Amino acid sequence: EILSSKKYTKSNALVNAKGKAGLLAEKLFAVGIQRAVEDEKTGILTATIRGIELKKIFQTNRGSFYDDVNALVDPPTKDDPSLLDWRIIYKDEESQTIEAMNVITDCSFKKRVFEIRFNSKITPQVRRLQANYTVFSLADTMPLKSIYSFKLYEILKSEYDKQEYLAKKSETWHPNAVYVMEMHLIDLKLRVGVIDSSWSNEISEELRKIEPNYDIIEKIVDELLKEEGNIDKNKKTYKSYKRIDNFKKNVLDRAKDELEKKTSIKFEYKNLTGGPGGKVNGIRFFISRNIKESDKIEELETPKVVLSKEEQFEALDAIADM
């Protein structure tokens, strides 16, 4: 009930940005841009949220958000991403521009009030958007328990809305339509954060190209894994998820289950294979609207009207008069 009317907006370029962040950081970003106030002179967005509101939004009974914020800005290990180091690379295909930036400039948690300030370059990606953007519901994203479910929800909802808009424009729309989206497996891993673009300057440079070669990025990451002492927790996750069955179980299948239970869309998927040995090199998604039982309108039986011969003639006379 708290979140049902709360919406936030992102450009599709920002939705598909490459970068790694934890689930709490992504949720705080969503809540923050929904609540943020823009400085007219600088264009900087600042969100101020009371701790008691955060507890309701995140459905936690813990006393304070201090420990969570502390872990975000000063991670307990070097393997965990810091909120202030959260860096993304995104592209606008129409204007052929590529941006690399930090998302957050600063944040504070004082007297049980959380304040977060966004990079001014983020503002055009979340405010006054005229085209190529998606509106998300906090009621869909906040209950999600996996960062991969969160990212996939935004990616697939963005694609669903785009294709639905085009279908309505061409008058081919159907409420139960299924829309298809294909992604290179490495592109998908970058988008959901299994691969972090900050691992290597070579990866970042390749991603800055208009058409990155994902096979090259895969080779770069595989070489990094061979370097002694270069295997942190995040790279271990990637190494584990190189096996397609592990990736499907821990990322795709978990997200599929969560989205169907908790959000307004659902999906099925199929492996795309190619190259020697039938290697899986992509995923084809089938995205559809998630019609829950509570959303269904009970169909009422149309009563049959039987007229006598006299009533039929009277009705025809009335029609003729009109």
PDB file of N, CA, C and O in Angstrom, residues 6-65:
ATOM      1  N   LYS A   6       3.953   4.768  -5.996  1.00  0.00           N
ATOM      2  CA  LYS A   6       5.291   5.351  -6.129  1.00  0.00           C
ATOM      3  C   LYS A   6       5.965   4.842  -7.405  1.00  0.00           C
ATOM      4  O   LYS A   6       6.198   3.644  -7.557  1.00  0.00           O
ATOM      5  N   LYS A   7       6.264   5.761  -8.306  1.00  0.00           N
ATOM      6  CA  LYS A   7       6.899   5.417  -9.576  1.00  0.00           C
ATOM      7  C   LYS A   7       8.239   6.134  -9.695  1.00  0.00           C
ATOM      8  O   LYS A   7       8.426   7.204  -9.132  1.00  0.00           O
ATOM      9  N   TYR A   8       9.155   5.540 -10.422  1.00  0.00           N
ATOM     10  CA  TYR A   8      10.400   6.235 -10.756  1.00  0.00           C
ATOM     11  C   TYR A   8      10.711   5.986 -12.222  1.00  0.00           C
ATOM     12  O   TYR A   8      10.279   4.994 -12.812  1.00  0.00           O
ATOM     13  N   THR A   9      11.442   6.909 -12.814  1.00  0.00           N
ATOM     14  CA  THR A   9      11.684   6.894 -14.251  1.00  0.00           C
ATOM     15  C   THR A   9      13.174   6.836 -14.541  1.00  0.00           C
ATOM     16  O   THR A   9      13.976   7.495 -13.884  1.00  0.00           O
ATOM     17  N   LYS A  10      13.535   6.032 -15.545  1.00  0.00           N
ATOM     18  CA  LYS A  10      14.924   5.949 -16.004  1.00  0.00           C
ATOM     19  C   LYS A  10      14.941   5.961 -17.527  1.00  0.00           C
ATOM     20  O   LYS A  10      14.061   5.353 -18.160  1.00  0.00           O
ATOM     21  N   SER A  11      15.944   6.614 -18.102  1.00  0.00           N
ATOM     22  CA  SER A  11      16.137   6.474 -19.542  1.00  0.00           C
ATOM     23  C   SER A  11      16.507   5.028 -19.832  1.00  0.00           C
ATOM     24  O   SER A  11      17.101   4.346 -18.986  1.00  0.00           O
ATOM     25  N   ASN A  12      16.177   4.554 -21.017  1.00  0.00           N
ATOM     26  CA  ASN A  12      16.534   3.176 -21.372  1.00  0.00           C
ATOM     27  C   ASN A  12      18.045   2.985 -21.439  1.00  0.00           C
ATOM     28  O   ASN A  12      18.557   1.891 -21.200  1.00  0.00           O
ATOM     29  N   ALA A  13      18.761   4.063 -21.767  1.00  0.00           N
ATOM     30  CA  ALA A  13      20.227   3.990 -21.761  1.00  0.00           C
ATOM     31  C   ALA A  13      20.739   3.705 -20.353  1.00  0.00           C
ATOM     32  O   ALA A  13      21.645   2.897 -20.159  1.00  0.00           O
ATOM     33  N   LEU A  14      20.136   4.351 -19.357  1.00  0.00           N
ATOM     34  CA  LEU A  14      20.561   4.139 -17.967  1.00  0.00           C
ATOM     35  C   LEU A  14      20.164   2.747 -17.484  1.00  0.00           C
ATOM     36  O   LEU A  14      20.924   2.101 -16.751  1.00  0.00           O
ATOM     37  N   VAL A  15      18.997   2.272 -17.898  1.00  0.00           N
ATOM     38  CA  VAL A  15      18.548   0.924 -17.520  1.00  0.00           C
ATOM     39  C   VAL A  15      19.562  -0.122 -17.978  1.00  0.00           C
ATOM     40  O   VAL A  15      19.875  -1.076 -17.252  1.00  0.00           O
ATOM     41  N   ASN A  16      20.107   0.066 -19.189  1.00  0.00           N
ATOM     42  CA  ASN A  16      21.007  -0.925 -19.774  1.00  0.00           C
ATOM     43  C   ASN A  16      22.484  -0.618 -19.547  1.00  0.00           C
ATOM     44  O   ASN A  16      23.345  -1.191 -20.207  1.00  0.00           O
ATOM     45  N   ALA A  17      22.765   0.285 -18.606  1.00  0.00           N
ATOM     46  CA  ALA A  17      24.154   0.653 -18.312  1.00  0.00           C
ATOM     47  C   ALA A  17      24.934  -0.538 -17.758  1.00  0.00           C
ATOM     48  O   ALA A  17      24.366  -1.429 -17.120  1.00  0.00           O
ATOM     49  N   LYS A  18      26.233  -0.543 -18.025  1.00  0.00           N
ATOM     50  CA  LYS A  18      27.124  -1.568 -17.493  1.00  0.00           C
ATOM     51  C   LYS A  18      27.754  -1.037 -16.208  1.00  0.00           C
ATOM     52  O   LYS A  18      28.321   0.048 -16.181  1.00  0.00           O
ATOM     53  N   GLY A  19      27.661  -1.804 -15.146  1.00  0.00           N
ATOM     54  CA  GLY A  19      28.234  -1.389 -13.869  1.00  0.00           C
ATOM     55  C   GLY A  19      27.751  -2.314 -12.778  1.00  0.00           C
ATOM     56  O   GLY A  19      26.721  -2.975 -12.923  1.00  0.00           O
ATOM     57  N   LYS A  20      28.485  -2.358 -11.672  1.00  0.00           N
ATOM     58  CA  LYS A  20      28.131  -3.281 -10.602  1.00  0.00           C
ATOM     59  C   LYS A  20      27.758  -2.519  -9.344  1.00  0.00           C
ATOM     60  O   LYS A  20      28.462  -1.602  -8.931  1.00  0.00           O
ATOM     61  N   ALA A  21      26.634  -2.896  -8.762  1.00  0.00           N
ATOM     62  CA  ALA A  21      26.208  -2.339  -7.478  1.00  0.00           C
ATOM     63  C   ALA A  21      25.448  -3.415  -6.730  1.00  0.00           C
ATOM     64  O   ALA A  21      24.900  -4.346  -7.325  1.00  0.00           O
ATOM     65  N   GLY A  22      25.409  -3.279  -5.412  1.00  0.00           N
ATOM     66  CA  GLY A  22      24.658  -4.216  -4.606  1.00  0.00           C
ATOM     67  C   GLY A  22      23.172  -3.932  -4.667  1.00  0.00           C
ATOM     68  O   GLY A  22      22.732  -2.876  -5.153  1.00  0.00           O
ATOM     69  N   LEU A  23      22.374  -4.855  -4.157  1.00  0.00           N
ATOM     70  CA  LEU A  23      20.923  -4.720  -4.206  1.00  0.00           C
ATOM     71  C   LEU A  23      20.450  -3.497  -3.423  1.00  0.00           C
ATOM     72  O   LEU A  23      19.587  -2.744  -3.891  1.00  0.00           O
ATOM     73  N   LEU A  24      21.021  -3.262  -2.228  1.00  0.00           N
ATOM     74  CA  LEU A  24      20.598  -2.123  -1.425  1.00  0.00           C
ATOM     75  C   LEU A  24      20.905  -0.819  -2.147  1.00  0.00           C
ATOM     76  O   LEU A  24      20.094   0.118  -2.127  1.00  0.00           O
ATOM     77  N   ALA A  25      22.065  -0.736  -2.809  1.00  0.00           N
ATOM     78  CA  ALA A  25      22.425   0.480  -3.551  1.00  0.00           C
ATOM     79  C   ALA A  25      21.425   0.743  -4.674  1.00  0.00           C
ATOM     80  O   ALA A  25      20.989   1.878  -4.882  1.00  0.00           O
ATOM     81  N   GLU A  26      21.056  -0.299  -5.412  1.00  0.00           N
ATOM     82  CA  GLU A  26      20.091  -0.140  -6.501  1.00  0.00           C
ATOM     83  C   GLU A  26      18.724   0.300  -5.968  1.00  0.00           C
ATOM     84  O   GLU A  26      18.050   1.148  -6.557  1.00  0.00           O
ATOM     85  N   LYS A  27      18.318  -0.273  -4.842  1.00  0.00           N
ATOM     86  CA  LYS A  27      17.027   0.101  -4.264  1.00  0.00           C
ATOM     87  C   LYS A  27      17.053   1.533  -3.742  1.00  0.00           C
ATOM     88  O   LYS A  27      16.092   2.285  -3.920  1.00  0.00           O
ATOM     89  N   LEU A  28      18.155   1.931  -3.114  1.00  0.00           N
ATOM     90  CA  LEU A  28      18.272   3.308  -2.631  1.00  0.00           C
ATOM     91  C   LEU A  28      18.272   4.287  -3.797  1.00  0.00           C
ATOM     92  O   LEU A  28      17.726   5.394  -3.688  1.00  0.00           O
ATOM     93  N   PHE A  29      18.882   3.891  -4.905  1.00  0.00           N
ATOM     94  CA  PHE A  29      18.871   4.742  -6.096  1.00  0.00           C
ATOM     95  C   PHE A  29      17.435   4.928  -6.587  1.00  0.00           C
ATOM     96  O   PHE A  29      17.012   6.045  -6.893  1.00  0.00           O
ATOM     97  N   ALA A  30      16.681   3.831  -6.653  1.00  0.00           N
ATOM     98  CA  ALA A  30      15.291   3.897  -7.130  1.00  0.00           C
ATOM     99  C   ALA A  30      14.440   4.775  -6.217  1.00  0.00           C
ATOM    100  O   ALA A  30      13.697   5.643  -6.675  1.00  0.00           O
ATOM    101  N   VAL A  31      14.549   4.547  -4.905  1.00  0.00           N
ATOM    102  CA  VAL A  31      13.788   5.359  -3.943  1.00  0.00           C
ATOM    103  C   VAL A  31      14.259   6.810  -3.995  1.00  0.00           C
ATOM    104  O   VAL A  31      13.465   7.745  -3.960  1.00  0.00           O
ATOM    105  N   GLY A  32      15.577   6.997  -4.111  1.00  0.00           N
ATOM    106  CA  GLY A  32      16.158   8.333  -4.115  1.00  0.00           C
ATOM    107  C   GLY A  32      15.692   9.187  -5.283  1.00  0.00           C
ATOM    108  O   GLY A  32      15.277  10.329  -5.094  1.00  0.00           O
ATOM    109  N   ILE A  33      15.732   8.631  -6.501  1.00  0.00           N
ATOM    110  CA  ILE A  33      15.331   9.445  -7.660  1.00  0.00           C
ATOM    111  C   ILE A  33      13.825   9.681  -7.672  1.00  0.00           C
ATOM    112  O   ILE A  33      13.351  10.658  -8.245  1.00  0.00           O
ATOM    113  N   GLN A  34      13.072   8.790  -7.009  1.00  0.00           N
ATOM    114  CA  GLN A  34      11.628   9.002  -6.909  1.00  0.00           C
ATOM    115  C   GLN A  34      11.329  10.167  -5.961  1.00  0.00           C
ATOM    116  O   GLN A  34      10.381  10.930  -6.168  1.00  0.00           O
ATOM    117  N   ARG A  35      12.169  10.336  -4.946  1.00  0.00           N
ATOM    118  CA  ARG A  35      11.944  11.355  -3.923  1.00  0.00           C
ATOM    119  C   ARG A  35      12.765  12.625  -4.122  1.00  0.00           C
ATOM    120  O   ARG A  35      12.554  13.618  -3.418  1.00  0.00           O
ATOM    121  N   ALA A  36      13.715  12.613  -5.054  1.00  0.00           N
ATOM    122  CA  ALA A  36      14.714  13.677  -5.131  1.00  0.00           C
ATOM    123  C   ALA A  36      14.142  15.027  -5.536  1.00  0.00           C
ATOM    124  O   ALA A  36      13.170  15.114  -6.285  1.00  0.00           O
ATOM    125  N   VAL A  37      14.812  16.060  -5.039  1.00  0.00           N
ATOM    126  CA  VAL A  37      14.504  17.444  -5.406  1.00  0.00           C
ATOM    127  C   VAL A  37      15.684  17.972  -6.224  1.00  0.00           C
ATOM    128  O   VAL A  37      16.844  17.742  -5.883  1.00  0.00           O
ATOM    129  N   GLU A  38      15.379  18.675  -7.306  1.00  0.00           N
ATOM    130  CA  GLU A  38      16.427  19.167  -8.207  1.00  0.00           C
ATOM    131  C   GLU A  38      16.802  20.609  -7.881  1.00  0.00           C
ATOM    132  O   GLU A  38      15.924  21.466  -7.711  1.00  0.00           O
ATOM    133  N   ASP A  39      18.101  20.857  -7.789  1.00  0.00           N
ATOM    134  CA  ASP A  39      18.600  22.219  -7.633  1.00  0.00           C
ATOM    135  C   ASP A  39      18.523  22.931  -8.988  1.00  0.00           C
ATOM    136  O   ASP A  39      19.111  22.475  -9.969  1.00  0.00           O
ATOM    137  N   GLU A  40      17.795  24.032  -9.056  1.00  0.00           N
ATOM    138  CA  GLU A  40      17.568  24.709 -10.332  1.00  0.00           C
ATOM    139  C   GLU A  40      18.855  25.229 -10.966  1.00  0.00           C
ATOM    140  O   GLU A  40      18.978  25.293 -12.190  1.00  0.00           O
ATOM    141  N   LYS A  41      19.838  25.613 -10.152  1.00  0.00           N
ATOM    142  CA  LYS A  41      21.084  26.179 -10.685  1.00  0.00           C
ATOM    143  C   LYS A  41      22.058  25.111 -11.164  1.00  0.00           C
ATOM    144  O   LYS A  41      22.645  25.211 -12.227  1.00  0.00           O
ATOM    145  N   THR A  42      22.227  24.060 -10.354  1.00  0.00           N
ATOM    146  CA  THR A  42      23.242  23.047 -10.669  1.00  0.00           C
ATOM    147  C   THR A  42      22.684  21.822 -11.369  1.00  0.00           C
ATOM    148  O   THR A  42      23.420  21.082 -12.015  1.00  0.00           O
ATOM    149  N   GLY A  43      21.369  21.591 -11.243  1.00  0.00           N
ATOM    150  CA  GLY A  43      20.774  20.385 -11.815  1.00  0.00           C
ATOM    151  C   GLY A  43      21.019  19.139 -10.987  1.00  0.00           C
ATOM    152  O   GLY A  43      20.652  18.035 -11.388  1.00  0.00           O
ATOM    153  N   ILE A  44      21.626  19.294  -9.812  1.00  0.00           N
ATOM    154  CA  ILE A  44      21.924  18.147  -8.952  1.00  0.00           C
ATOM    155  C   ILE A  44      20.664  17.696  -8.222  1.00  0.00           C
ATOM    156  O   ILE A  44      19.892  18.516  -7.703  1.00  0.00           O
ATOM    157  N   LEU A  45      20.444  16.397  -8.196  1.00  0.00           N
ATOM    158  CA  LEU A  45      19.312  15.814  -7.480  1.00  0.00           C
ATOM    159  C   LEU A  45      19.747  15.415  -6.074  1.00  0.00           C
ATOM    160  O   LEU A  45      20.771  14.740  -5.897  1.00  0.00           O
ATOM    161  N   THR A  46      18.967  15.817  -5.080  1.00  0.00           N
ATOM    162  CA  THR A  46      19.249  15.447  -3.694  1.00  0.00           C
ATOM    163  C   THR A  46      17.997  14.838  -3.081  1.00  0.00           C
ATOM    164  O   THR A  46      16.908  15.418  -3.178  1.00  0.00           O
ATOM    165  N   ALA A  47      18.175  13.679  -2.481  1.00  0.00           N
ATOM    166  CA  ALA A  47      17.048  13.002  -1.829  1.00  0.00           C
ATOM    167  C   ALA A  47      17.297  12.940  -0.330  1.00  0.00           C
ATOM    168  O   ALA A  47      18.402  12.605   0.108  1.00  0.00           O
ATOM    169  N   THR A  48      16.281  13.267   0.438  1.00  0.00           N
ATOM    170  CA  THR A  48      16.352  13.187   1.898  1.00  0.00           C
ATOM    171  C   THR A  48      15.223  12.283   2.374  1.00  0.00           C
ATOM    172  O   THR A  48      14.048  12.549   2.108  1.00  0.00           O
ATOM    173  N   ILE A  49      15.600  11.205   3.057  1.00  0.00           N
ATOM    174  CA  ILE A  49      14.611  10.203   3.464  1.00  0.00           C
ATOM    175  C   ILE A  49      14.836   9.861   4.939  1.00  0.00           C
ATOM    176  O   ILE A  49      15.962   9.559   5.349  1.00  0.00           O
ATOM    177  N   ARG A  50      13.788   9.901   5.701  1.00  0.00           N
ATOM    178  CA  ARG A  50      13.895   9.555   7.117  1.00  0.00           C
ATOM    179  C   ARG A  50      14.093   8.054   7.286  1.00  0.00           C
ATOM    180  O   ARG A  50      13.560   7.252   6.514  1.00  0.00           O
ATOM    181  N   GLY A  51      14.819   7.696   8.327  1.00  0.00           N
ATOM    182  CA  GLY A  51      15.094   6.289   8.592  1.00  0.00           C
ATOM    183  C   GLY A  51      13.842   5.464   8.776  1.00  0.00           C
ATOM    184  O   GLY A  51      13.759   4.320   8.334  1.00  0.00           O
ATOM    185  N   ILE A  52      12.821   6.054   9.410  1.00  0.00           N
ATOM    186  CA  ILE A  52      11.577   5.317   9.643  1.00  0.00           C
ATOM    187  C   ILE A  52      10.877   4.985   8.327  1.00  0.00           C
ATOM    188  O   ILE A  52      10.246   3.941   8.183  1.00  0.00           O
ATOM    189  N   GLU A  53      11.008   5.880   7.328  1.00  0.00           N
ATOM    190  CA  GLU A  53      10.440   5.599   6.016  1.00  0.00           C
ATOM    191  C   GLU A  53      11.203   4.476   5.323  1.00  0.00           C
ATOM    192  O   GLU A  53      10.602   3.616   4.671  1.00  0.00           O
ATOM    193  N   LEU A  54      12.523   4.500   5.444  1.00  0.00           N
ATOM    194  CA  LEU A  54      13.342   3.443   4.845  1.00  0.00           C
ATOM    195  C   LEU A  54      12.982   2.082   5.430  1.00  0.00           C
ATOM    196  O   LEU A  54      12.934   1.078   4.710  1.00  0.00           O
ATOM    197  N   LYS A  55      12.725   2.049   6.724  1.00  0.00           N
ATOM    198  CA  LYS A  55      12.354   0.782   7.364  1.00  0.00           C
ATOM    199  C   LYS A  55      11.051   0.246   6.782  1.00  0.00           C
ATOM    200  O   LYS A  55      10.903  -0.953   6.546  1.00  0.00           O
ATOM    201  N   LYS A  56      10.088   1.160   6.520  1.00  0.00           N
ATOM    202  CA  LYS A  56       8.815   0.721   5.949  1.00  0.00           C
ATOM    203  C   LYS A  56       9.002   0.247   4.513  1.00  0.00           C
ATOM    204  O   LYS A  56       8.468  -0.781   4.105  1.00  0.00           O
ATOM    205  N   ILE A  57       9.774   1.026   3.741  1.00  0.00           N
ATOM    206  CA  ILE A  57       9.981   0.687   2.331  1.00  0.00           C
ATOM    207  C   ILE A  57      10.698  -0.643   2.179  1.00  0.00           C
ATOM    208  O   ILE A  57      10.338  -1.478   1.348  1.00  0.00           O
ATOM    209  N   PHE A  58      11.738  -0.843   3.018  1.00  0.00           N
ATOM    210  CA  PHE A  58      12.533  -2.064   2.899  1.00  0.00           C
ATOM    211  C   PHE A  58      12.022  -3.189   3.791  1.00  0.00           C
ATOM    212  O   PHE A  58      12.624  -4.254   3.861  1.00  0.00           O
ATOM    213  N   GLN A  59      10.915  -2.922   4.489  1.00  0.00           N
ATOM    214  CA  GLN A  59      10.243  -3.950   5.301  1.00  0.00           C
ATOM    215  C   GLN A  59      11.210  -4.628   6.266  1.00  0.00           C
ATOM    216  O   GLN A  59      11.329  -5.849   6.309  1.00  0.00           O
ATOM    217  N   THR A  60      11.888  -3.799   7.065  1.00  0.00           N
ATOM    218  CA  THR A  60      12.824  -4.319   8.049  1.00  0.00           C
ATOM    219  C   THR A  60      12.397  -3.881   9.439  1.00  0.00           C
ATOM    220  O   THR A  60      11.831  -2.803   9.622  1.00  0.00           O
ATOM    221  N   ASN A  61      12.668  -4.717  10.418  1.00  0.00           N
ATOM    222  CA  ASN A  61      12.327  -4.405  11.805  1.00  0.00           C
ATOM    223  C   ASN A  61      13.551  -3.969  12.611  1.00  0.00           C
ATOM    224  O   ASN A  61      13.456  -3.761  13.814  1.00  0.00           O
ATOM    225  N   ARG A  62      14.697  -3.856  11.938  1.00  0.00           N
ATOM    226  CA  ARG A  62      15.904  -3.459  12.654  1.00  0.00           C
ATOM    227  C   ARG A  62      15.804  -2.007  13.106  1.00  0.00           C
ATOM    228  O   ARG A  62      15.126  -1.193  12.495  1.00  0.00           O
ATOM    229  N   GLY A  63      16.533  -1.666  14.160  1.00  0.00           N
ATOM    230  CA  GLY A  63      16.419  -0.358  14.775  1.00  0.00           C
ATOM    231  C   GLY A  63      16.882   0.794  13.915  1.00  0.00           C
ATOM    232  O   GLY A  63      16.300   1.864  13.948  1.00  0.00           O
ATOM    233  N   SER A  64      17.951   0.630  13.140  1.00  0.00           N
ATOM    234  CA  SER A  64      18.513   1.754  12.400  1.00  0.00           C
ATOM    235  C   SER A  64      19.105   1.283  11.087  1.00  0.00           C
ATOM    236  O   SER A  64      19.485   0.122  10.945  1.00  0.00           O
ATOM    237  N   PHE A  65      19.185   2.210  10.119  1.00  0.00           N
ATOM    238  CA  PHE A  65      19.823   1.907   8.847  1.00  0.00           C
ATOM    239  C   PHE A  65      21.312   2.223   8.875  1.00  0.00           C
ATOM    240  O   PHE A  65      21.989   2.128   7.855  1.00  0.00           O
TER     241      PHE A  65
END
